[in-house]
Amino acid sequence: MKRVTSMYRDRAGVDLAMTPMIDVVFLLLVFFLWTASFQIVEYVLPTELSWPDRQETSAQTPDPSWDFEPVVIQLLWRNGQPVYVVNETEVGSLTEIGQILAAIARIKPDNPVIIDPDPAVPFGRVIDVYDRSRLAGFEQVQFAASEDV
Amino acid sequence: MTPMIDVVFLLIVFFLVSSHLAKQESRLPLPLPDAESGLPSAERQTARVTVNVLSDGRIYLAGKLLPVDQLQPRLQYEFAEQDRRLQVRIRGDRHVPYHFIEPVLVACARTRIWNVQVAVIQRRQARP
């Protein structure tokens, strides 16, 4: 009979305490929820800066690419709306710019594209044009900057 | 045992979260511009400095507010410190006027840092 009671006692000892396990599981759940979601994946647009005295673009060796004029896209800001000017010709929309750029890129994808935005243009609009130039297939897209900044 | 396990788990969670936050230090929540031609950001060996430009033009470098005139000296210092191999990532608010971004580009060019990236979010569908 003694044996039986001890056996019952052992069985009672095996009972799991659930509360700490739930504590831990909740902690882990909260941690993974916090870290995994709500994070937007960031992408990058590579740019290659240039400066008048940068060695690679120095005037030591004549660059054959200068046979073709660089495409200058001016980005103006009028009444809260962007106005696009490609090589001194006003262009209606971003789609049109995309078409023009794609046409030029088919002939000469290594032709430099220079984006010259007005100081008031929001950065997002500048990146729109930059994105279009990259999508058209241009390898060299640069931002214009004034010396006196 | 149970209280000890509780405490150990708490410590593990604490260190995981704090290390995660430390990594996020340079990632201020910003409405980034969207683009279609964005590339996935690759973790390379090159040291990187992240320049955040807020919508009001304030510049945060490595998580700290920095006056614009101190940007170039700071970049020069970092550039020299990293053995002239430095990448600059510009995280600009999509609404910030370009004249706040321009000094950052000029400071990079003057410091002779040519490796500059612009952080964007991927655009889901083509926009007209």
XYZ file of C-alpha atoms in Angstrom:
277
model
C 0.000 0.000 0.000
C 2.846 2.309 0.746
C 4.093 1.901 -2.802
C 0.773 2.924 -4.232
C 0.691 6.186 -2.309
C 4.216 7.077 -3.417
C 3.223 6.379 -7.008
C 0.307 8.790 -6.680
C 2.654 11.349 -5.241
C 5.021 11.016 -8.226
C 2.160 11.475 -10.623
C 1.076 14.634 -8.858
C 4.653 15.970 -9.169
C 4.643 15.613 -12.989
C 1.842 18.180 -13.370
C 3.096 21.068 -15.494
C 2.740 24.622 -14.341
C 1.352 26.325 -17.448
C 1.522 29.950 -16.365
C 5.303 30.539 -16.738
C 5.264 28.812 -20.116
C 2.467 31.078 -21.306
C 4.469 34.054 -19.970
C 7.459 33.070 -22.013
C 5.456 32.261 -25.128
C 3.757 35.650 -24.950
C 7.089 37.381 -24.562
C 8.447 35.622 -27.644
C 5.255 36.386 -29.553
C 5.493 40.081 -28.696
C 9.171 40.176 -29.659
C 8.633 38.571 -33.079
C 5.579 40.692 -33.804
C 7.559 43.788 -32.958
C 10.569 42.967 -35.067
C 9.036 41.203 -38.063
C 6.154 43.402 -39.080
C 5.794 47.137 -39.702
C 9.154 47.271 -41.417
C 9.158 48.564 -44.957
C 11.974 47.176 -47.024
C 14.165 49.940 -48.337
C 15.687 49.910 -51.783
C 18.448 52.095 -53.104
C 19.110 54.062 -56.242
C 22.831 54.197 -56.885
C 24.191 57.497 -58.099
C 27.584 58.370 -59.342
C 28.571 61.883 -58.395
C 30.752 63.992 -60.549
C 32.631 67.201 -59.939
C 34.451 69.427 -62.426
C 37.888 68.378 -61.189
C 37.130 64.685 -60.803
C 40.009 62.754 -62.377
C 37.935 60.380 -64.484
C 36.226 63.209 -66.288
C 39.255 65.459 -66.699
C 39.907 66.954 -70.090
C 43.223 65.102 -70.511
C 41.822 62.596 -72.983
C 39.155 63.681 -75.422
C 35.970 61.863 -74.578
C 34.132 60.599 -77.679
C 30.805 60.671 -75.847
C 30.797 64.448 -76.074
C 29.829 64.134 -79.743
C 26.310 63.851 -78.397
C 24.971 66.663 -76.262
C 24.010 65.600 -72.737
C 20.275 65.457 -72.072
C 19.428 68.218 -69.626
C 16.116 67.806 -67.831
C 15.066 70.941 -66.003
C 12.501 70.486 -63.329
C 10.585 73.648 -62.547
C 7.951 74.201 -59.899
C 4.975 76.369 -60.877
C 1.862 76.729 -58.722
C 2.595 73.566 -56.814
C 2.978 71.499 -59.980
C 6.134 70.212 -61.646
C 7.012 71.448 -65.125
C 9.476 69.376 -67.108
C 11.824 70.949 -69.654
C 13.981 68.594 -71.699
C 16.768 70.338 -73.600
C 14.873 73.633 -73.433
C 11.611 72.159 -74.735
C 8.719 71.917 -72.314
C 7.374 68.399 -71.931
C 3.881 67.700 -70.651
C 4.244 64.740 -68.347
C 6.557 62.162 -66.860
C 5.289 59.570 -69.347
C 6.375 61.781 -72.230
C 9.793 62.225 -70.623
C 10.006 58.450 -70.356
C 9.253 58.090 -74.064
C 11.788 60.738 -75.099
C 14.461 59.245 -72.845
C 13.758 55.714 -74.083
C 14.162 56.932 -77.681
C 17.522 58.561 -76.905
C 18.690 55.636 -74.792
C 18.075 53.259 -77.688
C 20.601 55.232 -79.750
C 23.094 56.079 -77.031
C 22.570 54.613 -73.543
C 25.861 56.001 -72.251
C 24.869 59.580 -73.052
C 24.900 61.602 -69.834
C 21.587 62.809 -68.429
C 21.678 65.842 -66.175
C 18.748 66.593 -63.903
C 18.545 70.236 -62.921
C 15.710 70.745 -60.422
C 14.451 74.070 -59.125
C 15.269 74.618 -55.434
C 11.586 74.325 -54.490
C 10.903 70.989 -56.202
C 10.101 68.243 -53.669
C 12.708 65.504 -53.527
C 10.139 62.856 -54.469
C 9.522 64.568 -57.828
C 13.263 64.714 -58.506
C 13.547 61.005 -57.805
C 10.612 60.366 -60.189
C 12.642 61.852 -63.041
C 15.782 60.059 -61.904
C 13.842 56.798 -61.817
C 12.481 57.384 -65.335
C 15.984 58.004 -66.653
C 17.228 54.783 -65.098
C 14.241 52.837 -66.416
C 14.929 54.215 -69.901
C 18.333 52.563 -69.680
C 20.698 55.459 -69.067
C 23.865 54.597 -67.209
C 24.982 58.108 -66.324
C 22.366 60.209 -64.610
C 23.614 63.183 -62.659
C 22.194 65.959 -60.543
C 23.104 69.530 -61.252
C 24.256 71.570 -58.285
C 25.288 75.175 -58.074
C 28.768 76.010 -56.816
C 27.560 78.511 -54.237
C 25.668 76.036 -52.047
C 13.654 26.657 -11.925
C 10.711 28.565 -13.352
C 11.578 32.053 -12.051
C 15.121 31.603 -13.301
C 13.901 30.640 -16.765
C 11.573 33.655 -16.712
C 14.442 35.949 -15.914
C 16.713 34.375 -18.510
C 14.070 34.748 -21.195
C 13.508 38.341 -20.194
C 17.216 39.004 -20.539
C 17.346 37.307 -23.931
C 14.399 39.343 -25.167
C 15.903 42.528 -23.764
C 19.222 42.015 -25.542
C 17.574 40.995 -28.798
C 15.357 44.080 -28.774
C 18.122 46.461 -27.776
C 20.480 45.148 -30.448
C 17.686 45.480 -32.957
C 17.043 49.069 -31.889
C 20.733 49.857 -32.073
C 20.698 48.710 -35.692
C 17.666 50.875 -36.339
C 19.336 53.955 -34.941
C 20.089 55.379 -38.358
C 16.657 54.553 -39.705
C 14.434 57.412 -38.762
C 10.874 56.841 -39.897
C 10.668 58.932 -43.061
C 8.278 58.952 -46.002
C 10.869 58.047 -48.621
C 10.370 58.712 -52.321
C 9.147 55.744 -54.314
C 10.806 54.366 -57.432
C 10.546 51.426 -59.787
C 14.211 50.951 -60.578
C 15.365 50.566 -56.966
C 17.872 47.861 -56.178
C 17.882 45.770 -53.010
C 20.274 47.241 -50.518
C 23.285 44.950 -50.326
C 25.273 44.701 -47.130
C 28.808 45.250 -48.266
C 32.120 45.608 -46.575
C 32.223 49.309 -47.391
C 31.515 51.537 -44.421
C 28.373 53.542 -44.797
C 27.093 56.818 -43.438
C 23.384 57.526 -43.575
C 22.290 61.113 -43.991
C 18.635 61.676 -43.135
C 16.982 64.815 -44.445
C 13.687 65.592 -42.739
C 10.775 67.415 -44.340
C 11.788 70.706 -42.702
C 15.361 70.394 -43.952
C 16.968 69.246 -40.719
C 19.855 66.858 -41.326
C 20.508 63.852 -39.133
C 23.798 62.039 -39.564
C 24.255 58.736 -37.739
C 21.133 59.510 -35.731
C 22.243 62.945 -34.553
C 21.128 66.391 -35.638
C 23.835 68.148 -37.622
C 23.931 71.751 -38.869
C 24.349 71.818 -42.633
C 27.648 73.742 -42.472
C 29.160 70.953 -40.380
C 28.223 68.259 -42.842
C 31.286 68.507 -45.037
C 33.860 68.516 -42.193
C 32.077 65.556 -40.656
C 32.046 63.644 -43.950
C 35.711 64.475 -44.454
C 36.510 63.084 -41.021
C 34.519 59.886 -41.647
C 36.056 59.528 -45.107
C 39.599 59.772 -43.730
C 38.693 57.481 -40.840
C 37.405 54.784 -43.215
C 40.507 54.825 -45.377
C 38.772 56.787 -48.155
C 36.260 54.018 -48.794
C 32.938 55.361 -47.689
C 29.442 55.081 -48.985
C 26.863 57.752 -48.263
C 23.184 56.890 -48.253
C 20.779 59.784 -48.494
C 17.400 59.176 -46.912
C 15.380 62.192 -47.843
C 11.752 62.933 -47.109
C 9.865 62.894 -50.399
C 8.339 66.306 -49.596
C 11.573 68.098 -48.727
C 12.476 70.786 -51.291
C 15.521 69.978 -53.404
C 17.531 72.909 -52.027
C 17.864 70.962 -48.756
C 19.214 67.892 -50.579
C 21.593 69.836 -52.810
C 24.063 70.753 -49.994
C 24.341 67.067 -49.100
C 25.248 66.137 -52.684
C 27.676 69.034 -52.914
C 29.303 68.110 -49.576
C 29.800 64.531 -50.819
C 31.259 65.703 -54.120
C 33.581 68.197 -52.403
C 34.740 65.479 -50.017
C 35.283 63.298 -53.121
C 32.843 60.633 -52.045
C 31.442 59.395 -55.338
C 29.609 56.392 -53.971
C 26.255 57.878 -53.017
C 22.938 56.081 -52.812
C 19.422 57.374 -52.463
C 17.072 55.323 -50.298
C 13.664 54.694 -51.850
C 10.738 52.377 -51.367
C 9.635 50.115 -54.156
C 6.687 51.380 -56.135
C 4.087 48.684 -56.637
C 2.718 49.743 -60.012
C 3.617 52.153 -62.777
C 2.407 55.713 -62.377
C 1.393 57.862 -65.364
